[in-house]
mmCIF file of C-alpha atoms and ligand atoms in Angstrom:
data_model
loop_
_atom_site.group_PDB
_atom_site.id
_atom_site.type_symbol
_atom_site.label_atom_id
_atom_site.label_comp_id
_atom_site.label_asym_id
_atom_site.label_seq_id
_atom_site.Cartn_x
_atom_site.Cartn_y
_atom_site.Cartn_z
ATOM 1 C CA MET A 1 -19.759 68.891 -98.470
ATOM 2 C CA SER A 2 -20.273 71.672 -100.987
ATOM 3 C CA THR A 3 -23.813 72.830 -101.500
ATOM 4 C CA PRO A 4 -24.960 76.183 -102.913
ATOM 5 C CA ASN A 5 -26.040 77.129 -99.376
ATOM 6 C CA ILE A 6 -22.592 76.468 -97.887
ATOM 7 C CA VAL A 7 -20.995 78.526 -100.659
ATOM 8 C CA LYS A 8 -23.466 81.369 -100.099
ATOM 9 C CA ALA A 9 -22.965 81.345 -96.320
ATOM 10 C CA ALA A 10 -19.152 81.238 -96.629
ATOM 11 C CA ASP A 11 -19.269 84.125 -99.072
ATOM 12 C CA ARG A 12 -21.301 86.277 -96.651
ATOM 13 C CA ILE A 13 -18.927 85.443 -93.784
ATOM 14 C CA LYS A 14 -15.927 86.418 -95.933
ATOM 15 C CA LYS A 15 -17.519 89.751 -96.827
ATOM 16 C CA GLY A 16 -18.806 90.465 -93.307
ATOM 17 C CA LYS A 17 -17.085 93.073 -91.177
ATOM 18 C CA ARG A 18 -18.643 91.953 -87.901
ATOM 19 C CA VAL A 19 -19.591 88.266 -87.878
ATOM 20 C CA VAL A 20 -21.060 86.865 -84.670
ATOM 21 C CA GLY A 21 -21.813 83.280 -83.637
ATOM 22 C CA PHE A 22 -24.934 82.631 -81.554
ATOM 23 C CA SER A 23 -25.031 79.158 -80.048
ATOM 24 C CA GLY A 24 -27.504 77.050 -78.130
ATOM 25 C CA ALA A 25 -27.449 73.606 -76.596
ATOM 26 C CA GLY A 26 -27.412 71.978 -80.076
ATOM 27 C CA ILE A 27 -23.737 72.830 -80.694
ATOM 28 C CA SER A 28 -22.723 70.739 -77.680
ATOM 29 C CA VAL A 29 -24.932 67.704 -78.369
ATOM 30 C CA GLU A 30 -22.115 66.039 -80.315
ATOM 31 C CA SER A 31 -19.832 66.575 -77.321
ATOM 32 C CA GLY A 32 -22.213 64.324 -75.403
ATOM 33 C CA ILE A 33 -24.230 67.004 -73.574
ATOM 34 C CA PRO A 34 -27.964 66.575 -74.176
ATOM 35 C CA PRO A 35 -30.190 69.599 -74.776
ATOM 36 C CA PHE A 36 -32.859 70.467 -72.204
ATOM 37 C CA ARG A 37 -35.804 70.324 -74.558
ATOM 38 C CA GLY A 38 -36.961 67.758 -77.138
ATOM 39 C CA SER A 39 -37.264 63.994 -76.995
ATOM 40 C CA ASN A 40 -33.724 63.382 -75.685
ATOM 41 C CA GLY A 41 -33.793 66.474 -73.495
ATOM 42 C CA LEU A 42 -32.799 66.536 -69.843
ATOM 43 C CA TRP A 43 -36.225 67.784 -68.815
ATOM 44 C CA ASN A 44 -37.727 64.443 -69.848
ATOM 45 C CA LYS A 45 -35.574 62.826 -67.207
ATOM 46 C CA TYR A 46 -35.383 65.499 -64.490
ATOM 47 C CA ASP A 47 -37.809 67.992 -63.030
ATOM 48 C CA PRO A 48 -36.194 71.399 -63.665
ATOM 49 C CA GLY A 49 -37.500 72.647 -60.290
ATOM 50 C CA PHE A 50 -34.116 72.024 -58.657
ATOM 51 C CA LEU A 51 -32.763 74.902 -60.755
ATOM 52 C CA GLU A 52 -35.304 77.434 -59.494
ATOM 53 C CA ILE A 53 -33.375 80.031 -57.492
ATOM 54 C CA ASP A 54 -35.897 80.046 -54.616
ATOM 55 C CA TYR A 55 -35.721 76.278 -54.330
ATOM 56 C CA PHE A 56 -31.913 76.430 -54.300
ATOM 57 C CA LEU A 57 -31.855 79.093 -51.577
ATOM 58 C CA ASN A 58 -34.229 77.099 -49.383
ATOM 59 C CA HIS A 59 -32.925 73.594 -50.137
ATOM 60 C CA PRO A 60 -29.269 73.961 -51.164
ATOM 61 C CA ARG A 61 -28.377 70.377 -50.318
ATOM 62 C CA GLU A 62 -31.234 68.762 -52.282
ATOM 63 C CA SER A 63 -30.577 71.061 -55.220
ATOM 64 C CA TRP A 64 -26.826 70.367 -55.128
ATOM 65 C CA ILE A 65 -27.376 66.573 -55.242
ATOM 66 C CA ARG A 66 -28.909 66.940 -58.735
ATOM 67 C CA ILE A 67 -26.547 69.745 -59.805
ATOM 68 C CA LYS A 68 -23.506 67.632 -58.983
ATOM 69 C CA GLU A 69 -24.877 64.608 -60.809
ATOM 70 C CA ILE A 70 -25.769 66.479 -64.008
ATOM 71 C CA PHE A 71 -23.308 69.326 -64.307
ATOM 72 C CA TYR A 72 -20.170 68.067 -62.590
ATOM 73 C CA ASP A 73 -20.076 64.251 -62.689
ATOM 74 C CA PHE A 74 -21.458 64.193 -66.235
ATOM 75 C CA PHE A 75 -20.838 67.512 -68.113
ATOM 76 C CA GLY A 76 -17.327 67.588 -66.713
ATOM 77 C CA GLN A 77 -16.152 64.896 -69.146
ATOM 78 C CA ALA A 78 -17.224 66.742 -72.303
ATOM 79 C CA GLN A 79 -14.674 67.930 -74.878
ATOM 80 C CA PRO A 80 -15.129 70.567 -77.605
ATOM 81 C CA ASN A 81 -16.251 69.104 -80.931
ATOM 82 C CA ALA A 82 -15.504 70.021 -84.558
ATOM 83 C CA ALA A 83 -18.117 72.804 -84.494
ATOM 84 C CA HIS A 84 -16.591 74.591 -81.470
ATOM 85 C CA ILE A 85 -13.124 74.133 -82.981
ATOM 86 C CA ALA A 86 -14.154 75.481 -86.419
ATOM 87 C CA LEU A 87 -15.650 78.578 -84.789
ATOM 88 C CA GLY A 88 -12.428 79.122 -82.806
ATOM 89 C CA ALA A 89 -10.367 78.788 -86.004
ATOM 90 C CA MET A 90 -12.635 81.259 -87.810
ATOM 91 C CA GLU A 91 -12.077 83.782 -85.022
ATOM 92 C CA ARG A 92 -8.278 83.328 -85.164
ATOM 93 C CA ALA A 93 -8.443 83.893 -88.930
ATOM 94 C CA GLY A 94 -10.287 87.190 -88.340
ATOM 95 C CA LEU A 95 -13.504 85.900 -89.931
ATOM 96 C CA VAL A 96 -15.593 85.851 -86.735
ATOM 97 C CA GLN A 97 -15.462 88.584 -84.115
ATOM 98 C CA ALA A 98 -17.428 87.145 -81.165
ATOM 99 C CA VAL A 99 -19.639 84.323 -79.937
ATOM 100 C CA ILE A 100 -22.770 84.783 -77.874
ATOM 101 C CA THR A 101 -23.576 81.504 -76.170
ATOM 102 C CA GLN A 102 -26.516 80.315 -74.121
ATOM 103 C CA ASN A 103 -24.419 77.341 -73.077
ATOM 104 C CA ILE A 104 -22.727 77.131 -69.721
ATOM 105 C CA ASP A 105 -20.322 74.337 -70.637
ATOM 106 C CA ASN A 106 -17.131 76.360 -71.381
ATOM 107 C CA LEU A 107 -16.656 74.404 -74.635
ATOM 108 C CA HIS A 108 -16.297 77.480 -76.865
ATOM 109 C CA GLN A 109 -13.279 78.628 -74.853
ATOM 110 C CA GLN A 110 -11.857 75.086 -74.878
ATOM 111 C CA GLY A 111 -12.421 75.033 -78.642
ATOM 112 C CA GLY A 112 -10.310 78.160 -79.144
ATOM 113 C CA SER A 113 -12.840 81.017 -79.118
ATOM 114 C CA GLN A 114 -11.595 84.065 -77.237
ATOM 115 C CA THR A 115 -14.397 86.614 -77.307
ATOM 116 C CA VAL A 116 -17.258 84.671 -75.726
ATOM 117 C CA TYR A 117 -20.291 86.328 -74.132
ATOM 118 C CA GLU A 118 -21.745 83.819 -71.698
ATOM 119 C CA PHE A 119 -25.372 84.859 -71.604
ATOM 120 C CA HIS A 120 -26.258 82.282 -68.961
ATOM 121 C CA GLY A 121 -22.948 82.026 -67.096
ATOM 122 C CA ASN A 122 -20.463 79.152 -66.777
ATOM 123 C CA TYR A 123 -20.572 76.015 -64.654
ATOM 124 C CA GLN A 124 -16.805 75.942 -64.140
ATOM 125 C CA ARG A 125 -16.994 78.768 -61.590
ATOM 126 C CA LEU A 126 -18.748 78.727 -58.214
ATOM 127 C CA ILE A 127 -19.773 81.905 -56.400
ATOM 128 C CA CYS A 128 -20.308 82.436 -52.668
ATOM 129 C CA LEU A 129 -23.853 83.666 -52.091
ATOM 130 C CA ASP A 130 -22.724 85.726 -49.087
ATOM 131 C CA CYS A 131 -19.343 87.332 -49.863
ATOM 132 C CA HIS A 132 -19.362 86.787 -53.696
ATOM 133 C CA MET A 133 -15.926 85.171 -53.691
ATOM 134 C CA SER A 134 -15.401 83.218 -56.935
ATOM 135 C CA TYR A 135 -13.894 79.706 -57.059
ATOM 136 C CA GLU A 136 -12.783 77.343 -59.818
ATOM 137 C CA ALA A 137 -15.247 74.452 -59.550
ATOM 138 C CA ALA A 138 -12.420 71.985 -60.225
ATOM 139 C CA ALA A 139 -10.670 73.109 -57.041
ATOM 140 C CA ILE A 140 -13.709 72.471 -54.825
ATOM 141 C CA ASP A 141 -14.404 69.139 -53.165
ATOM 142 C CA LEU A 142 -17.919 68.195 -54.208
ATOM 143 C CA GLY A 143 -17.796 65.167 -51.945
ATOM 144 C CA LYS A 144 -19.361 67.450 -49.312
ATOM 145 C CA ILE A 145 -22.494 69.216 -50.459
ATOM 146 C CA PRO A 146 -23.509 71.920 -50.426
ATOM 147 C CA PRO A 147 -19.940 73.207 -50.902
ATOM 148 C CA LEU A 148 -19.125 76.112 -48.560
ATOM 149 C CA CYS A 149 -16.992 79.237 -48.898
ATOM 150 C CA ASP A 150 -13.508 79.006 -47.300
ATOM 151 C CA ARG A 151 -13.664 82.645 -46.351
ATOM 152 C CA CYS A 152 -17.134 83.043 -44.812
ATOM 153 C CA SER A 153 -18.776 79.567 -44.869
ATOM 154 C CA GLY A 154 -21.556 80.828 -47.160
ATOM 155 C CA VAL A 155 -23.143 78.373 -49.601
ATOM 156 C CA LEU A 156 -21.475 78.203 -53.033
ATOM 157 C CA LYS A 157 -23.662 78.318 -56.127
ATOM 158 C CA PRO A 158 -22.672 77.454 -59.708
ATOM 159 C CA ASP A 159 -22.048 80.685 -61.618
ATOM 160 C CA PHE A 160 -24.739 79.996 -64.197
ATOM 161 C CA ILE A 161 -28.173 81.498 -63.969
ATOM 162 C CA PHE A 162 -30.987 79.603 -62.333
ATOM 163 C CA PHE A 163 -34.643 80.090 -63.246
ATOM 164 C CA GLY A 164 -35.697 83.396 -61.722
ATOM 165 C CA GLU A 165 -32.267 85.075 -61.950
ATOM 166 C CA ALA A 166 -31.174 88.023 -64.079
ATOM 167 C CA ILE A 167 -28.865 87.705 -67.106
ATOM 168 C CA PRO A 168 -25.312 88.540 -65.965
ATOM 169 C CA GLU A 169 -23.574 91.743 -66.955
ATOM 170 C CA PRO A 170 -21.593 92.642 -68.966
ATOM 171 C CA ALA A 171 -22.547 89.606 -71.121
ATOM 172 C CA ARG A 172 -26.107 90.878 -71.480
ATOM 173 C CA SER A 173 -25.270 94.369 -72.769
ATOM 174 C CA LEU A 174 -22.402 93.154 -74.938
ATOM 175 C CA SER A 175 -24.682 90.576 -76.584
ATOM 176 C CA PHE A 176 -27.419 93.092 -77.345
ATOM 177 C CA ALA A 177 -24.787 95.504 -78.681
ATOM 178 C CA GLU A 178 -23.684 92.803 -81.156
ATOM 179 C CA ALA A 179 -27.271 92.636 -82.424
ATOM 180 C CA ASP A 180 -26.983 96.313 -83.340
ATOM 181 C CA HIS A 181 -23.578 96.122 -84.981
ATOM 182 C CA ALA A 182 -23.162 92.690 -86.588
ATOM 183 C CA ASP A 183 -23.636 92.259 -90.313
ATOM 184 C CA VAL A 184 -23.708 88.446 -90.157
ATOM 185 C CA PHE A 185 -25.129 86.201 -87.433
ATOM 186 C CA ILE A 186 -24.478 82.441 -87.414
ATOM 187 C CA ILE A 187 -27.111 80.726 -85.234
ATOM 188 C CA ILE A 188 -26.005 77.225 -84.265
ATOM 189 C CA GLY A 189 -28.282 74.701 -82.527
ATOM 190 C CA SER A 190 -30.844 76.901 -80.814
ATOM 191 C CA THR A 191 -34.614 76.467 -80.674
ATOM 192 C CA GLY A 192 -35.131 80.195 -80.192
ATOM 193 C CA GLU A 193 -37.508 79.504 -77.322
ATOM 194 C CA VAL A 194 -35.519 80.674 -74.318
ATOM 195 C CA MET A 195 -36.068 84.350 -73.560
ATOM 196 C CA PRO A 196 -34.513 86.864 -73.468
ATOM 197 C CA ALA A 197 -31.627 85.233 -75.417
ATOM 198 C CA ALA A 198 -34.012 84.211 -78.201
ATOM 199 C CA SER A 199 -34.729 87.859 -78.983
ATOM 200 C CA ILE A 200 -31.129 88.657 -79.982
ATOM 201 C CA PRO A 201 -31.046 87.182 -83.541
ATOM 202 C CA PRO A 202 -34.358 88.853 -84.541
ATOM 203 C CA LEU A 203 -32.932 92.187 -83.323
ATOM 204 C CA ALA A 204 -29.799 91.600 -85.399
ATOM 205 C CA LYS A 205 -31.970 90.829 -88.426
ATOM 206 C CA GLN A 206 -33.965 94.032 -87.879
ATOM 207 C CA ALA A 207 -30.713 95.985 -87.719
ATOM 208 C CA GLY A 208 -29.714 94.545 -91.101
ATOM 209 C CA ALA A 209 -27.694 91.399 -90.321
ATOM 210 C CA PHE A 210 -27.643 88.434 -92.701
ATOM 211 C CA ILE A 211 -28.778 85.314 -90.803
ATOM 212 C CA ILE A 212 -27.123 81.941 -91.337
ATOM 213 C CA GLU A 213 -28.654 79.106 -89.306
ATOM 214 C CA ILE A 214 -27.384 75.600 -88.589
ATOM 215 C CA ASN A 215 -29.775 73.088 -87.031
ATOM 216 C CA ILE A 216 -30.795 69.491 -87.587
ATOM 217 C CA GLU A 217 -34.405 70.662 -87.877
ATOM 218 C CA PRO A 218 -36.255 73.950 -88.378
ATOM 219 C CA SER A 219 -36.419 76.178 -85.290
ATOM 220 C CA ASN A 220 -38.458 79.240 -84.341
ATOM 221 C CA TYR A 221 -36.003 81.258 -86.413
ATOM 222 C CA THR A 222 -35.941 79.268 -89.644
ATOM 223 C CA HIS A 223 -39.048 80.571 -91.381
ATOM 224 C CA ARG A 224 -39.025 83.986 -89.701
ATOM 225 C CA ILE A 225 -35.536 85.433 -89.991
ATOM 226 C CA THR A 226 -33.105 82.888 -91.465
ATOM 227 C CA ASP A 227 -31.565 83.822 -94.831
ATOM 228 C CA VAL A 228 -29.568 80.618 -95.354
ATOM 229 C CA PHE A 229 -30.575 77.438 -93.531
ATOM 230 C CA LEU A 230 -27.847 74.795 -93.309
ATOM 231 C CA GLN A 231 -29.826 71.775 -92.206
ATOM 232 C CA GLY A 232 -27.618 69.187 -90.552
ATOM 233 C CA ARG A 233 -25.396 68.493 -87.583
ATOM 234 C CA ALA A 234 -23.358 71.354 -86.170
ATOM 235 C CA THR A 235 -20.045 69.484 -86.600
ATOM 236 C CA VAL A 236 -20.696 68.651 -90.263
ATOM 237 C CA MET A 237 -21.952 72.100 -91.247
ATOM 238 C CA MET A 238 -19.308 74.086 -89.338
ATOM 239 C CA HIS A 239 -16.556 71.873 -90.742
ATOM 240 C CA ALA A 240 -17.889 72.453 -94.267
ATOM 241 C CA LEU A 241 -18.035 76.206 -93.682
ATOM 242 C CA ALA A 242 -14.504 76.297 -92.275
ATOM 243 C CA ARG A 243 -13.196 74.326 -95.264
ATOM 244 C CA HIS A 244 -14.772 76.806 -97.668
ATOM 245 C CA LEU A 245 -13.184 79.616 -95.718
ATOM 246 C CA ASN A 246 -9.770 77.879 -95.816
ATOM 247 C CA VAL A 247 -9.368 77.781 -92.035
HETATM 248 P P1 NAD B 301 -32.558 73.770 -76.742
HETATM 249 O O1 NAD B 301 -32.203 72.679 -75.814
HETATM 250 O O2 NAD B 301 -33.851 74.474 -76.541
HETATM 251 O O3 NAD B 301 -32.518 73.285 -78.263
HETATM 252 C C1 NAD B 301 -31.403 72.698 -78.847
HETATM 253 C C2 NAD B 301 -31.463 72.923 -80.364
HETATM 254 O O4 NAD B 301 -30.355 72.258 -80.944
HETATM 255 C C3 NAD B 301 -32.719 72.347 -81.052
HETATM 256 O O5 NAD B 301 -33.222 73.301 -81.955
HETATM 257 C C4 NAD B 301 -32.188 71.111 -81.799
HETATM 258 O O6 NAD B 301 -32.905 70.851 -83.001
HETATM 259 C C5 NAD B 301 -30.767 71.511 -82.081
HETATM 260 N N1 NAD B 301 -29.813 70.416 -82.236
HETATM 261 C C6 NAD B 301 -29.793 69.227 -81.569
HETATM 262 N N2 NAD B 301 -28.729 68.498 -81.963
HETATM 263 C C7 NAD B 301 -28.047 69.239 -82.857
HETATM 264 C C8 NAD B 301 -26.857 69.035 -83.611
HETATM 265 N N3 NAD B 301 -26.124 67.910 -83.490
HETATM 266 N N4 NAD B 301 -26.453 70.001 -84.450
HETATM 267 C C9 NAD B 301 -27.182 71.164 -84.593
HETATM 268 N N5 NAD B 301 -28.320 71.408 -83.903
HETATM 269 C C10 NAD B 301 -28.734 70.455 -83.046
HETATM 270 O O7 NAD B 301 -31.357 74.765 -76.726
HETATM 271 P P2 NAD B 301 -31.317 76.275 -76.478
HETATM 272 O O8 NAD B 301 -32.178 77.000 -77.444
HETATM 273 O O9 NAD B 301 -29.899 76.591 -76.374
HETATM 274 O O10 NAD B 301 -31.988 76.475 -75.022
HETATM 275 C C11 NAD B 301 -31.729 75.661 -73.935
HETATM 276 C C12 NAD B 301 -31.225 76.396 -72.729
HETATM 277 O O11 NAD B 301 -30.672 75.458 -71.839
HETATM 278 C C13 NAD B 301 -30.134 77.321 -73.038
HETATM 279 O O12 NAD B 301 -30.530 78.538 -72.560
HETATM 280 C C14 NAD B 301 -28.889 76.844 -72.308
HETATM 281 O O13 NAD B 301 -28.493 77.783 -71.341
HETATM 282 C C15 NAD B 301 -29.301 75.659 -71.549
HETATM 283 N N6 NAD B 301 -28.526 74.440 -71.854
HETATM 284 C C16 NAD B 301 -27.171 74.490 -71.960
HETATM 285 C C17 NAD B 301 -26.464 73.351 -72.249
HETATM 286 C C18 NAD B 301 -24.966 73.436 -72.382
HETATM 287 O O14 NAD B 301 -24.339 74.264 -71.719
HETATM 288 N N7 NAD B 301 -24.368 72.615 -73.264
HETATM 289 C C19 NAD B 301 -27.128 72.127 -72.427
HETATM 290 C C20 NAD B 301 -28.519 72.110 -72.286
HETATM 291 C C21 NAD B 301 -29.206 73.277 -72.021
HETATM 292 ZN ZN1 ZN B 302 -18.023 83.688 -48.817
#
């Protein structure tokens, strides 16, 4: 695909000194992971209450039954798609400097990105609530839930943030710092509704960044801050961009 918008976006990326990706659930839809919101969203099927931190602390077993089903039995099979891979290739070619992601699925790293700020954490690690020991989720037997810490028998929690928890550091500060310094932001598959992550691209725009946005439909960003809107699937648009950038 070669449209004037793809050419314009590729040109800005080429000229940019600090180009930052900003991804939401939409980039992973074509890897088979549904978004939370919208007609095919997970919240039409599940009550998100099991991801409230207070509920988890009081009912770890009930919460873990759902967590295991959604994030481990199901997410666990997902592979990076052409959009994750194109972004990784752009970073290797020196065209992209970092990715801020709201996703917890580890697919940017599996797709070759190295500098990834995980604004909401990562499901592939589990953390002990008592002694803070960190475990690879793959090494833990989820046949027994809730899983317990080998060292102190505390309850293990996925290392992504639940509703009611703070954004992890240093991902939070590093992400906001990118908003100050980037000259190009590429927003991929985000509604712009989840705060505080949603505030990062508008801050980048205010600080002078050029905003490229990829989404199948207009988002909160499109008519407010987007300079070039590439309407379509993340895989198709990122592949087209990468081709124009010769990566
Ligand atoms: P969202 O669920 O609110 O919205 C997804 C966006 O992606 C929508 O704007 C939609 O139009 C767009 N989209 C859908 N399919 C697309 C495609 N093929 N190509 C391009 N765009 C597409 O996503 P959000 O704004 O990231 O917020 C949801 C929150 O839930 C995030 O904070 C994230 O932490 C979490 N979440 C993560 C995952 C994951 O790790 N993969 C999955 C679901 C939700
Ligand atoms: Zn422990």
